[in-house]
Amino acid sequence: MAETKAPWCPVTATVEVIGGRWKPTILFQLKDRPRRFNELRRLVPGITQRMLTLQLRALEQDGIVSRKVHDTIPPHVEYSFTKKGLSLGPILDAMEEWGDANRPRKRGRAEAR
C-alpha cells in the first residue's frame, strides 16, 4: 500500500516547535527577559525538573532558546530567546491577548447544574 504524504503546512511546522503542554508556557515566561532554571520551575506550575530540562533542550535544539552558563560559584544557568526565538514574540503576544479575551468564566453553583 502506497503511503501518501500530506503537503507541507506552515502551521504544523510551528506547532511542532512550540506546541505541547509545556513549551508555550515556558516561552511565555522567557518572552520579556532571560530566566534562570529554578525561576522557570517556579513560574511553570506542575512541571517536573526533568520535563523542564527536556523541553528547554528541545527548544535549544530548534534554535529558539539559548542556554548560558555563568561562571560563578555556585554556577547558574540562564535561558533566553535567540534571534529566531524573538521572532515568536508576535505569536506569543497574540496568544496572550486571545487568552485574556477568552478567559473561562467561573460558573456559579446554579449555572453548573
PDB file of C-alpha atoms in Angstrom:
ATOM      1  CA  MET A   1       0.000   0.000   0.000  1.00  0.00           C
ATOM      2  CA  ALA A   2       1.481   3.339  -1.056  1.00  0.00           C
ATOM      3  CA  GLU A   3       1.923   5.949   1.642  1.00  0.00           C
ATOM      4  CA  THR A   4       0.510   9.386   0.870  1.00  0.00           C
ATOM      5  CA  LYS A   5       2.433  12.381   2.092  1.00  0.00           C
ATOM      6  CA  ALA A   6       0.491  15.425   3.249  1.00  0.00           C
ATOM      7  CA  PRO A   7       1.542  18.768   1.778  1.00  0.00           C
ATOM      8  CA  TRP A   8       3.809  20.928   3.924  1.00  0.00           C
ATOM      9  CA  CYS A   9       1.835  23.119   6.310  1.00  0.00           C
ATOM     10  CA  PRO A  10       3.445  26.149   7.997  1.00  0.00           C
ATOM     11  CA  VAL A  11       1.056  25.954  10.965  1.00  0.00           C
ATOM     12  CA  THR A  12       2.008  22.332  11.574  1.00  0.00           C
ATOM     13  CA  ALA A  13       5.691  23.278  11.362  1.00  0.00           C
ATOM     14  CA  THR A  14       5.177  25.990  14.002  1.00  0.00           C
ATOM     15  CA  VAL A  15       3.176  23.744  16.322  1.00  0.00           C
ATOM     16  CA  GLU A  16       5.853  21.046  16.081  1.00  0.00           C
ATOM     17  CA  VAL A  17       8.386  23.524  17.512  1.00  0.00           C
ATOM     18  CA  ILE A  18       6.316  25.455  20.080  1.00  0.00           C
ATOM     19  CA  GLY A  19       3.367  23.157  20.748  1.00  0.00           C
ATOM     20  CA  GLY A  20       2.669  20.761  23.559  1.00  0.00           C
ATOM     21  CA  ARG A  21       1.698  21.056  27.183  1.00  0.00           C
ATOM     22  CA  TRP A  22       4.746  22.941  28.470  1.00  0.00           C
ATOM     23  CA  LYS A  23       6.543  24.799  25.688  1.00  0.00           C
ATOM     24  CA  PRO A  24       4.040  27.650  25.242  1.00  0.00           C
ATOM     25  CA  THR A  25       4.161  28.464  28.967  1.00  0.00           C
ATOM     26  CA  ILE A  26       7.963  28.253  29.062  1.00  0.00           C
ATOM     27  CA  LEU A  27       8.196  30.550  26.038  1.00  0.00           C
ATOM     28  CA  PHE A  28       5.717  32.988  27.553  1.00  0.00           C
ATOM     29  CA  GLN A  29       7.877  33.214  30.686  1.00  0.00           C
ATOM     30  CA  LEU A  30      11.003  33.856  28.584  1.00  0.00           C
ATOM     31  CA  LYS A  31       9.294  36.408  26.332  1.00  0.00           C
ATOM     32  CA  ASP A  32      10.239  39.522  28.279  1.00  0.00           C
ATOM     33  CA  ARG A  33      13.574  38.580  29.799  1.00  0.00           C
ATOM     34  CA  PRO A  34      16.065  35.777  30.416  1.00  0.00           C
ATOM     35  CA  ARG A  35      15.260  33.415  33.279  1.00  0.00           C
ATOM     36  CA  ARG A  36      17.253  31.075  35.438  1.00  0.00           C
ATOM     37  CA  PHE A  37      16.301  27.405  35.513  1.00  0.00           C
ATOM     38  CA  ASN A  38      14.810  27.416  39.034  1.00  0.00           C
ATOM     39  CA  GLU A  39      12.924  30.620  38.298  1.00  0.00           C
ATOM     40  CA  LEU A  40      11.303  28.897  35.312  1.00  0.00           C
ATOM     41  CA  ARG A  41      10.457  25.923  37.508  1.00  0.00           C
ATOM     42  CA  ARG A  42       8.589  28.204  39.897  1.00  0.00           C
ATOM     43  CA  LEU A  43       6.825  30.057  37.066  1.00  0.00           C
ATOM     44  CA  VAL A  44       5.597  26.892  35.318  1.00  0.00           C
ATOM     45  CA  PRO A  45       3.385  25.159  37.878  1.00  0.00           C
ATOM     46  CA  GLY A  46       3.248  21.384  37.734  1.00  0.00           C
ATOM     47  CA  ILE A  47       6.331  20.842  35.574  1.00  0.00           C
ATOM     48  CA  THR A  48       8.967  18.473  36.881  1.00  0.00           C
ATOM     49  CA  GLN A  49      12.666  19.267  36.805  1.00  0.00           C
ATOM     50  CA  ARG A  50      13.212  16.514  34.238  1.00  0.00           C
ATOM     51  CA  MET A  51      10.418  17.712  31.949  1.00  0.00           C
ATOM     52  CA  LEU A  52      11.623  21.316  32.119  1.00  0.00           C
ATOM     53  CA  THR A  53      15.115  20.141  31.214  1.00  0.00           C
ATOM     54  CA  LEU A  54      13.785  18.096  28.269  1.00  0.00           C
ATOM     55  CA  GLN A  55      11.623  20.941  26.966  1.00  0.00           C
ATOM     56  CA  LEU A  56      14.426  23.502  27.250  1.00  0.00           C
ATOM     57  CA  ARG A  57      16.807  21.141  25.440  1.00  0.00           C
ATOM     58  CA  ALA A  58      14.287  20.674  22.625  1.00  0.00           C
ATOM     59  CA  LEU A  59      13.794  24.448  22.314  1.00  0.00           C
ATOM     60  CA  GLU A  60      17.558  24.915  22.341  1.00  0.00           C
ATOM     61  CA  GLN A  61      17.986  22.230  19.652  1.00  0.00           C
ATOM     62  CA  ASP A  62      15.385  24.012  17.482  1.00  0.00           C
ATOM     63  CA  GLY A  63      17.297  27.290  17.833  1.00  0.00           C
ATOM     64  CA  ILE A  64      14.536  29.044  19.807  1.00  0.00           C
ATOM     65  CA  VAL A  65      16.268  29.296  23.193  1.00  0.00           C
ATOM     66  CA  SER A  66      19.892  29.731  24.167  1.00  0.00           C
ATOM     67  CA  ARG A  67      21.494  28.426  27.343  1.00  0.00           C
ATOM     68  CA  LYS A  68      24.199  30.438  29.068  1.00  0.00           C
ATOM     69  CA  VAL A  69      26.231  29.016  31.939  1.00  0.00           C
ATOM     70  CA  HIS A  70      27.515  31.773  34.215  1.00  0.00           C
ATOM     71  CA  ASP A  71      30.950  31.110  35.662  1.00  0.00           C
ATOM     72  CA  THR A  72      30.056  31.857  39.266  1.00  0.00           C
ATOM     73  CA  ILE A  73      30.144  29.878  42.469  1.00  0.00           C
ATOM     74  CA  PRO A  74      27.744  28.223  42.574  1.00  0.00           C
ATOM     75  CA  PRO A  75      27.340  28.218  38.781  1.00  0.00           C
ATOM     76  CA  HIS A  76      23.950  29.111  37.405  1.00  0.00           C
ATOM     77  CA  VAL A  77      22.310  28.674  34.043  1.00  0.00           C
ATOM     78  CA  GLU A  78      20.201  31.277  32.304  1.00  0.00           C
ATOM     79  CA  TYR A  79      17.862  30.753  29.354  1.00  0.00           C
ATOM     80  CA  SER A  80      16.854  33.395  26.843  1.00  0.00           C
ATOM     81  CA  PHE A  81      15.456  33.717  23.355  1.00  0.00           C
ATOM     82  CA  THR A  82      17.731  33.530  20.352  1.00  0.00           C
ATOM     83  CA  LYS A  83      17.159  35.880  17.426  1.00  0.00           C
ATOM     84  CA  LYS A  84      14.981  33.167  15.884  1.00  0.00           C
ATOM     85  CA  GLY A  85      13.095  32.805  19.180  1.00  0.00           C
ATOM     86  CA  LEU A  86      12.447  36.545  19.358  1.00  0.00           C
ATOM     87  CA  SER A  87      10.552  36.253  16.077  1.00  0.00           C
ATOM     88  CA  LEU A  88       7.905  34.282  18.048  1.00  0.00           C
ATOM     89  CA  GLY A  89       7.086  37.428  20.065  1.00  0.00           C
ATOM     90  CA  PRO A  90       4.065  38.465  17.974  1.00  0.00           C
ATOM     91  CA  ILE A  91       2.668  34.913  18.112  1.00  0.00           C
ATOM     92  CA  LEU A  92       3.030  34.782  21.902  1.00  0.00           C
ATOM     93  CA  ASP A  93       1.515  38.284  22.215  1.00  0.00           C
ATOM     94  CA  ALA A  94      -1.466  37.205  20.108  1.00  0.00           C
ATOM     95  CA  MET A  95      -1.907  34.061  22.222  1.00  0.00           C
ATOM     96  CA  GLU A  96      -1.794  36.178  25.391  1.00  0.00           C
ATOM     97  CA  GLU A  97      -4.387  38.622  24.041  1.00  0.00           C
ATOM     98  CA  TRP A  98      -6.671  35.814  22.913  1.00  0.00           C
ATOM     99  CA  GLY A  99      -6.328  34.047  26.266  1.00  0.00           C
ATOM    100  CA  ASP A 100      -7.172  37.223  28.182  1.00  0.00           C
ATOM    101  CA  ALA A 101     -10.182  37.943  25.960  1.00  0.00           C
ATOM    102  CA  ASN A 102     -11.481  34.374  26.162  1.00  0.00           C
ATOM    103  CA  ARG A 103     -10.643  33.505  29.746  1.00  0.00           C
ATOM    104  CA  PRO A 104     -13.034  30.852  31.002  1.00  0.00           C
ATOM    105  CA  ARG A 105     -15.630  32.333  33.306  1.00  0.00           C
ATOM    106  CA  LYS A 106     -16.118  30.679  36.649  1.00  0.00           C
ATOM    107  CA  ARG A 107     -19.628  29.315  36.854  1.00  0.00           C
ATOM    108  CA  GLY A 108     -21.722  29.593  39.982  1.00  0.00           C
ATOM    109  CA  ARG A 109     -23.403  26.592  41.538  1.00  0.00           C
ATOM    110  CA  ALA A 110     -26.741  27.287  39.864  1.00  0.00           C
ATOM    111  CA  GLU A 111     -25.096  27.580  36.443  1.00  0.00           C
ATOM    112  CA  ALA A 112     -23.035  24.411  36.853  1.00  0.00           C
ATOM    113  CA  ARG A 113     -26.115  22.209  37.134  1.00  0.00           C
TER     114      ARG A 113
END
